[in-house]
Structure formats: C-alpha cells, structure tokens
C-alpha cells in the first residue's frame, strides 16, 4: 500500500483543495492518506474531520516544522511506500500512479520525484537540484543563478538549461513530491528535525545517496505547487539561508563549506545594499528593500546554521 503523507499548519483552504483533488481523482494504487496537523490555529483540523472522514488525521499538538510533522506522519503510516506531498499542491491527473509506476521501474533509485509547475503552468526548476558544491553555492549566493537561470555554467545547482522534460538522476528531490520506501526512510531515521523549515529534504537525499541511492526524476508525474503561501518573504529567506548554510558546512567540509557559507553571507549583504539603492530610483523595489533589510538584520539567526524552532519563538517582539 502507498501512504500519502501531508503536513499542514494554518492553511485550511490549501489543505482542503489538495485533499479534494486526492479524493476526487484518487490514485488507482491502493493507498491511504495521513495528515498531520501541526497545531493549526484555524479550522484545518475541524474541516478535515468534517469533510474528509476517510483521511487519518493526526494532531501534533504543536508546530513541529515540516520535518517533525512528516516524521510523525510516517510513524502512523501503514504502507510500504511513502509519498510526501505538500498540502499546497494539486496533483494532476494520474500523477501519483505515474510516480508509483516509475518507482517500480527504477527500484535502484530508491527515491523518486516528479515535475512541479506553478499555477500559470510554468515549470518550477527549483525542486530537483544538483548536490551542493562550492561553485554552485557561489552562483546561488551571489545571485548568478537567478540572473542566468538557463546557464549550465552559472546555474549548476538548478541544472540550468534542463527543461524538466526527460527522466534523469538528480542530486536531490524536493520533499513537496517525494516517494521513498518506508524501510529506507526508517533506516535513515527520517528527516533531520534540526531543519525546522527547508533543507531537510536535501539532507535526506544526501544521506540516502551515501547509502547508494540514486534519486531520480520523471516528467510523467506532474503536480501544481503553490509554494510559499504560509511564509512572509523575510521569514522564508531567513529559514532558507540558515538551511543552505547548514547543508554546505555539513556536506562540503570545513574549507569548501566555509567558503560556500560566506558566499551566502556576502550575497545577503549585496542584496540588502542593492535594493536599498534601487528603491530610491523606483518604488517597485521598496518591498524587496524591506525584505532584505530584515533578512540582513537577522543574520545572527541564520549565519549560525540551521534554525530548529519557529521564528515566532525567536522573534517575540515582531
């Protein structure tokens, strides 16, 4: 059996849409749906109990972050295969069955993922990545990857130029649409809960690769992912920088990891300065100026590495 696992926190409408799609266009493979509610303050839990009685709802009682919530969902799963699916996604017709079939055809991969598209149909290239490297981190940290997304040289982490239209082994698959055998997930100890938000999926992929896994991507399984709905931009970047710095320090070693971490630090400073100047020229840059001013002011939080707690606990006067 396949266990489809979701984690939610204060996104009742998104969770409803995702579950409605899963129920209306149910996969043909025998499956169950397990949802962990990370202590939502809205009506998420009540909505699931009322509208989706076939779903197994697990109350975490607190915000455990994605990693903690996903691990809790896995402990309640009964399937031999797990599919981690973000609650702000909409699986397209046949996507889950296609991914399950792909897993059966390529068992040596051990982790499997599909294509994600945005609401306007554009492919999201950030959810299947190369393994962290010093050059890739320099390109991401200094903004070269974002400026030249189609360049294989300047966007190596994002596989610049690859249209996500072919089967391919990748460095890491996104946790928003990730299939893995329950036995391997248990052997890895699940997601590392030190990553409260972001980075836990890349870390899991890298640890699985150390055991011989070859994470693989297929374009035949496609979901729509409306990411970032639960975060303010400054919060997203605070978590993301902390995760990236932790990943490079942990997986690239003290010298290359240290240089890569400083690339992210320098990039944050450059963005804060650049948008401060640009906002004086045109008001459309004002929001990004504010975002990066806040991110830079928070560097004492993310420069130390991974953030393991909700930002609300670390920023009580926000």
Coordinates of C-alpha atoms in Angstrom, one line a residue:
X1 CA 0.0 0.0 0.0
X2 CA 1.0 3.6 -0.7
X3 CA 0.8 6.1 2.2
X4 CA 0.2 9.7 1.0
X5 CA 1.5 11.9 3.8
X6 CA 0.7 15.6 4.3
X7 CA 1.7 18.2 6.9
X8 CA -0.3 21.3 7.4
X9 CA -0.2 24.4 9.6
X10 CA -2.8 27.2 9.3
X11 CA -3.6 26.7 5.6
X12 CA -7.2 25.3 5.7
X13 CA -8.1 26.4 2.2
X14 CA -5.0 25.0 0.6
X15 CA -5.3 21.7 2.5
X16 CA -9.0 21.4 1.5
X17 CA -8.1 21.9 -2.2
X18 CA -5.3 19.3 -2.0
X19 CA -7.5 16.7 -0.2
X20 CA -10.4 17.3 -2.5
X21 CA -8.2 16.7 -5.6
X22 CA -6.8 13.5 -3.9
X23 CA -10.3 12.2 -3.2
X24 CA -11.9 13.2 -6.5
X25 CA -9.1 11.8 -8.7
X26 CA -7.9 9.1 -6.4
X27 CA -4.9 7.1 -7.4
X28 CA -5.6 3.6 -8.6
X29 CA -2.8 2.1 -6.5
X30 CA -4.2 1.0 -3.0
X31 CA -3.4 3.9 -0.7
X32 CA -4.2 5.8 2.5
X33 CA -4.0 9.5 3.3
X34 CA -2.5 10.6 6.5
X35 CA -2.5 14.3 7.5
X36 CA -0.5 15.7 10.5
X37 CA -1.9 19.0 11.7
X38 CA 1.0 21.0 13.3
X39 CA -1.2 22.7 15.9
X40 CA -3.1 25.0 13.4
X41 CA -5.0 27.9 15.0
X42 CA -7.5 28.0 12.2
X43 CA -10.2 25.4 11.3
X44 CA -8.0 23.0 9.5
X45 CA -8.5 20.0 11.9
X46 CA -12.2 20.6 12.1
X47 CA -12.5 20.9 8.3
X48 CA -10.7 17.6 7.8
X49 CA -12.8 15.7 10.3
X50 CA -16.0 17.1 8.8
X51 CA -15.3 16.9 5.1
X52 CA -12.7 14.1 4.7
X53 CA -13.6 11.4 7.2
X54 CA -11.6 8.8 5.1
X55 CA -8.4 10.7 5.9
X56 CA -6.4 9.7 9.0
X57 CA -5.8 13.0 10.9
X58 CA -3.0 13.1 13.5
X59 CA -2.8 16.1 15.8
X60 CA 0.8 17.1 16.6
X61 CA -0.3 19.5 19.3
X62 CA 2.4 22.0 18.4
X63 CA 4.2 23.3 15.4
X64 CA 6.9 20.6 14.8
X65 CA 8.0 22.1 11.4
X66 CA 7.9 20.1 8.2
X67 CA 10.5 17.5 9.3
X68 CA 8.9 16.8 12.6
X69 CA 5.4 16.7 11.2
X70 CA 6.5 14.4 8.3
X71 CA 8.3 12.0 10.7
X72 CA 5.1 11.8 12.8
X73 CA 3.0 11.1 9.7
X74 CA 5.4 8.3 8.7
X75 CA 5.1 6.7 12.1
X76 CA 1.3 6.5 11.6
X77 CA 1.7 5.2 8.0
X78 CA 0.8 1.6 7.2
X79 CA 2.1 1.5 3.6
X80 CA 5.4 0.0 2.5
X81 CA 5.9 3.1 0.3
X82 CA 5.6 6.7 1.4
X83 CA 4.7 9.7 -0.7
X84 CA 5.4 13.1 1.0
X85 CA 3.1 15.7 -0.6
X86 CA 2.9 19.3 0.3
X87 CA -0.6 20.5 1.3
X88 CA -0.3 23.4 -1.0
X89 CA 0.0 21.2 -4.1
X90 CA -2.6 19.9 -6.6
X91 CA -1.6 16.5 -8.1
X92 CA -2.5 16.5 -11.8
X93 CA -4.5 13.6 -13.3
X94 CA -2.6 10.3 -13.0
X95 CA 0.5 11.9 -11.3
X96 CA 0.7 9.7 -8.3
X97 CA 0.1 6.5 -10.3
X98 CA 2.8 7.6 -12.7
X99 CA 5.3 8.2 -10.0
X100 CA 4.4 4.9 -8.3
X101 CA 5.0 3.1 -11.7
X102 CA 8.3 5.0 -12.2
X103 CA 9.4 3.8 -8.7
X104 CA 8.6 0.2 -9.7
X105 CA 10.5 0.5 -12.9
X106 CA 13.6 2.0 -11.3
X107 CA 14.0 0.4 -7.9
X108 CA 17.7 1.2 -7.8
X109 CA 16.9 4.9 -7.5
X110 CA 15.4 4.4 -4.0
X111 CA 13.9 8.0 -4.1
X112 CA 11.6 9.2 -6.8
X113 CA 10.1 12.6 -7.7
X114 CA 8.2 14.3 -10.5
X115 CA 7.8 17.7 -12.1
X116 CA 6.2 20.6 -10.4
X117 CA 4.5 23.5 -12.1
X118 CA 3.3 26.8 -10.9
X119 CA -0.3 28.0 -11.2
X120 CA 0.4 29.5 -14.6
X121 CA 1.8 26.3 -15.9
X122 CA 5.4 27.2 -15.9
X123 CA 7.8 24.5 -14.7
X124 CA 9.4 25.2 -11.3
X125 CA 13.1 24.4 -11.7
X126 CA 14.0 24.7 -8.0
X127 CA 12.5 21.4 -6.9
X128 CA 15.1 19.0 -8.4
X129 CA 18.6 20.1 -7.7
X130 CA 22.2 19.1 -8.1
X131 CA 24.2 18.1 -5.0
X132 CA 25.7 21.1 -3.1
X133 CA 29.0 22.3 -4.4
X134 CA 31.3 25.3 -3.8
X135 CA 30.8 26.6 -7.3
X136 CA 27.0 26.1 -7.2
X137 CA 26.8 27.8 -3.8
X138 CA 28.8 30.8 -5.1
X139 CA 26.5 31.1 -8.0
X140 CA 23.3 30.9 -5.8
X141 CA 24.7 33.1 -3.0
X142 CA 25.9 35.9 -5.3
X143 CA 22.7 35.8 -7.4
X144 CA 24.3 34.5 -10.6
X145 CA 21.9 31.5 -10.8
X146 CA 18.9 33.8 -10.5
X147 CA 20.2 36.2 -13.1
X148 CA 21.2 33.4 -15.6
X149 CA 18.7 30.6 -14.9
X150 CA 19.3 28.9 -18.3
X151 CA 23.1 28.8 -18.0
X152 CA 24.6 25.4 -17.3
X153 CA 27.7 27.2 -16.0
X154 CA 26.1 29.8 -13.8
X155 CA 23.2 27.8 -12.6
X156 CA 24.7 24.4 -11.9
X157 CA 22.7 23.7 -8.8
X158 CA 19.4 24.2 -10.7
X159 CA 20.6 22.3 -13.8
X160 CA 20.4 25.4 -16.0
X161 CA 19.0 24.7 -19.4
X162 CA 17.2 21.5 -18.5
X163 CA 13.5 21.8 -19.2
X164 CA 12.5 19.0 -16.8
X165 CA 11.2 17.1 -19.8
X166 CA 13.4 13.9 -19.5
X167 CA 14.0 11.2 -17.0
X168 CA 17.1 12.0 -15.1
X169 CA 19.1 11.1 -11.9
X170 CA 19.4 14.2 -9.8
X171 CA 21.3 15.2 -6.7
X172 CA 18.2 15.9 -4.6
X173 CA 14.4 15.8 -5.0
X174 CA 12.1 18.2 -3.3
X175 CA 10.1 17.0 -0.3
X176 CA 6.9 18.5 -1.8
X177 CA 6.5 15.5 -4.0
X178 CA 8.9 12.7 -2.8
X179 CA 8.4 9.0 -2.9
X180 CA 10.5 6.6 -0.8
X181 CA 10.3 3.1 0.6
X182 CA 9.2 3.1 4.2
X183 CA 12.1 0.8 5.1
X184 CA 14.7 3.2 3.8
X185 CA 13.0 6.2 5.4
X186 CA 13.2 4.3 8.7
X187 CA 16.8 3.3 8.2
X188 CA 17.7 7.0 7.6
X189 CA 16.0 8.0 10.8
X190 CA 13.5 10.1 8.8
X191 CA 14.0 13.8 8.2
X192 CA 16.5 15.6 10.4
X193 CA 14.3 17.6 12.7
X194 CA 17.0 20.2 13.3
X195 CA 15.8 21.7 10.0
X196 CA 12.6 23.4 11.0
X197 CA 11.7 24.5 7.5
X198 CA 13.7 24.0 4.2
X199 CA 16.8 21.9 3.7
X200 CA 15.5 18.7 5.4
X201 CA 14.7 17.2 2.0
X202 CA 18.1 17.9 0.5
X203 CA 19.8 16.5 3.6
X204 CA 17.7 13.3 3.4
X205 CA 18.6 12.9 -0.3
X206 CA 22.3 13.3 0.5
X207 CA 22.2 10.8 3.4
X208 CA 20.3 8.3 1.1
X209 CA 22.9 8.8 -1.6
X210 CA 25.6 7.9 0.9
X211 CA 23.8 4.5 1.2
X212 CA 23.8 4.0 -2.6
X213 CA 20.5 5.8 -3.6
X214 CA 20.3 7.5 -7.0
X215 CA 17.4 9.9 -6.7
X216 CA 15.5 10.0 -10.0
X217 CA 13.1 12.4 -11.7
X218 CA 10.3 11.7 -14.2
X219 CA 8.3 14.3 -16.1
X220 CA 5.4 11.9 -16.5
X221 CA 4.3 12.7 -12.9
X222 CA 3.3 16.4 -12.5
X223 CA 1.8 18.4 -9.7
X224 CA 1.0 22.0 -9.3
X225 CA 2.8 23.6 -6.4
X226 CA 1.8 27.0 -5.0
X227 CA 4.7 27.3 -2.6
X228 CA 5.5 29.9 0.0
X229 CA 1.9 30.6 0.9
X230 CA 2.5 30.3 4.6
X231 CA 5.6 32.5 4.9
X232 CA 6.4 36.2 4.7
X233 CA 9.4 36.7 2.3
X234 CA 11.7 37.7 5.0
X235 CA 10.8 34.6 7.0
X236 CA 11.3 32.3 4.0
X237 CA 14.7 33.7 3.3
X238 CA 15.7 33.5 7.0
X239 CA 14.9 29.8 7.1
X240 CA 16.3 29.2 3.6
X241 CA 19.7 30.8 4.3
X242 CA 20.0 29.0 7.6
X243 CA 19.3 25.7 5.9
X244 CA 21.7 26.3 2.9
X245 CA 24.5 27.4 5.3
X246 CA 24.0 24.3 7.4
X247 CA 23.9 22.0 4.3
X248 CA 27.2 23.3 2.8
X249 CA 29.0 23.3 6.2
X250 CA 27.8 19.8 6.9
X251 CA 28.3 18.2 3.5
X252 CA 31.2 20.2 1.9
X253 CA 33.6 20.1 4.8
X254 CA 35.3 22.9 6.8
X255 CA 37.2 24.6 3.9
X256 CA 34.8 24.4 0.9
X257 CA 31.8 24.6 3.3
X258 CA 33.1 27.7 4.9
X259 CA 33.7 29.4 1.6
X260 CA 30.3 28.5 0.4
X261 CA 28.7 29.8 3.6
X262 CA 30.5 33.1 3.2
X263 CA 29.1 33.3 -0.4
X264 CA 25.6 33.3 1.1
X265 CA 26.5 35.9 3.7
X266 CA 28.0 38.2 1.1
X267 CA 25.0 37.7 -1.2
X268 CA 22.6 38.7 1.5
X269 CA 24.6 41.9 2.2
X270 CA 24.8 42.7 -1.5
X271 CA 21.0 42.3 -1.9
X272 CA 20.3 44.5 1.1
X273 CA 22.5 47.2 -0.3
X274 CA 21.4 46.9 -3.9
X275 CA 17.7 47.0 -3.1
X276 CA 18.2 50.0 -0.8
X277 CA 19.7 51.9 -3.7
X278 CA 17.2 50.7 -6.2
X279 CA 14.3 51.7 -4.0
X280 CA 15.4 55.3 -4.2
X281 CA 15.1 55.1 -8.0
X282 CA 11.8 53.3 -8.3
X283 CA 9.2 52.4 -5.6
X284 CA 8.6 48.9 -7.0
X285 CA 11.8 47.8 -5.2
X286 CA 10.5 49.0 -1.8
X287 CA 9.1 45.6 -0.8
X288 CA 12.4 43.8 -1.6
X289 CA 14.4 46.5 0.1
X290 CA 12.3 45.9 3.3
X291 CA 12.7 42.1 2.9
X292 CA 16.4 42.1 2.6
X293 CA 16.9 44.8 5.3
X294 CA 15.1 42.5 7.7
X295 CA 17.0 39.4 6.5
X296 CA 20.3 41.1 7.0
X297 CA 19.3 42.3 10.4
X298 CA 18.5 38.7 11.3
X299 CA 21.9 37.4 10.2
X300 CA 22.7 36.4 13.8
X301 CA 20.0 33.8 13.4
X302 CA 20.8 32.3 10.1
X303 CA 24.6 32.7 10.0
X304 CA 25.0 30.1 12.8
X305 CA 23.4 27.4 10.7
X306 CA 20.1 25.6 10.7
X307 CA 17.1 27.2 12.6
X308 CA 15.4 24.5 14.6
X309 CA 12.5 26.5 16.1
X310 CA 9.6 28.6 14.9
X311 CA 10.7 32.2 14.2
X312 CA 7.9 33.4 16.4
X313 CA 9.7 31.9 19.4
X314 CA 13.0 33.6 18.3
X315 CA 11.5 37.0 17.4
X316 CA 9.0 37.6 20.3
X317 CA 8.6 41.3 19.6
X318 CA 8.0 41.0 15.9

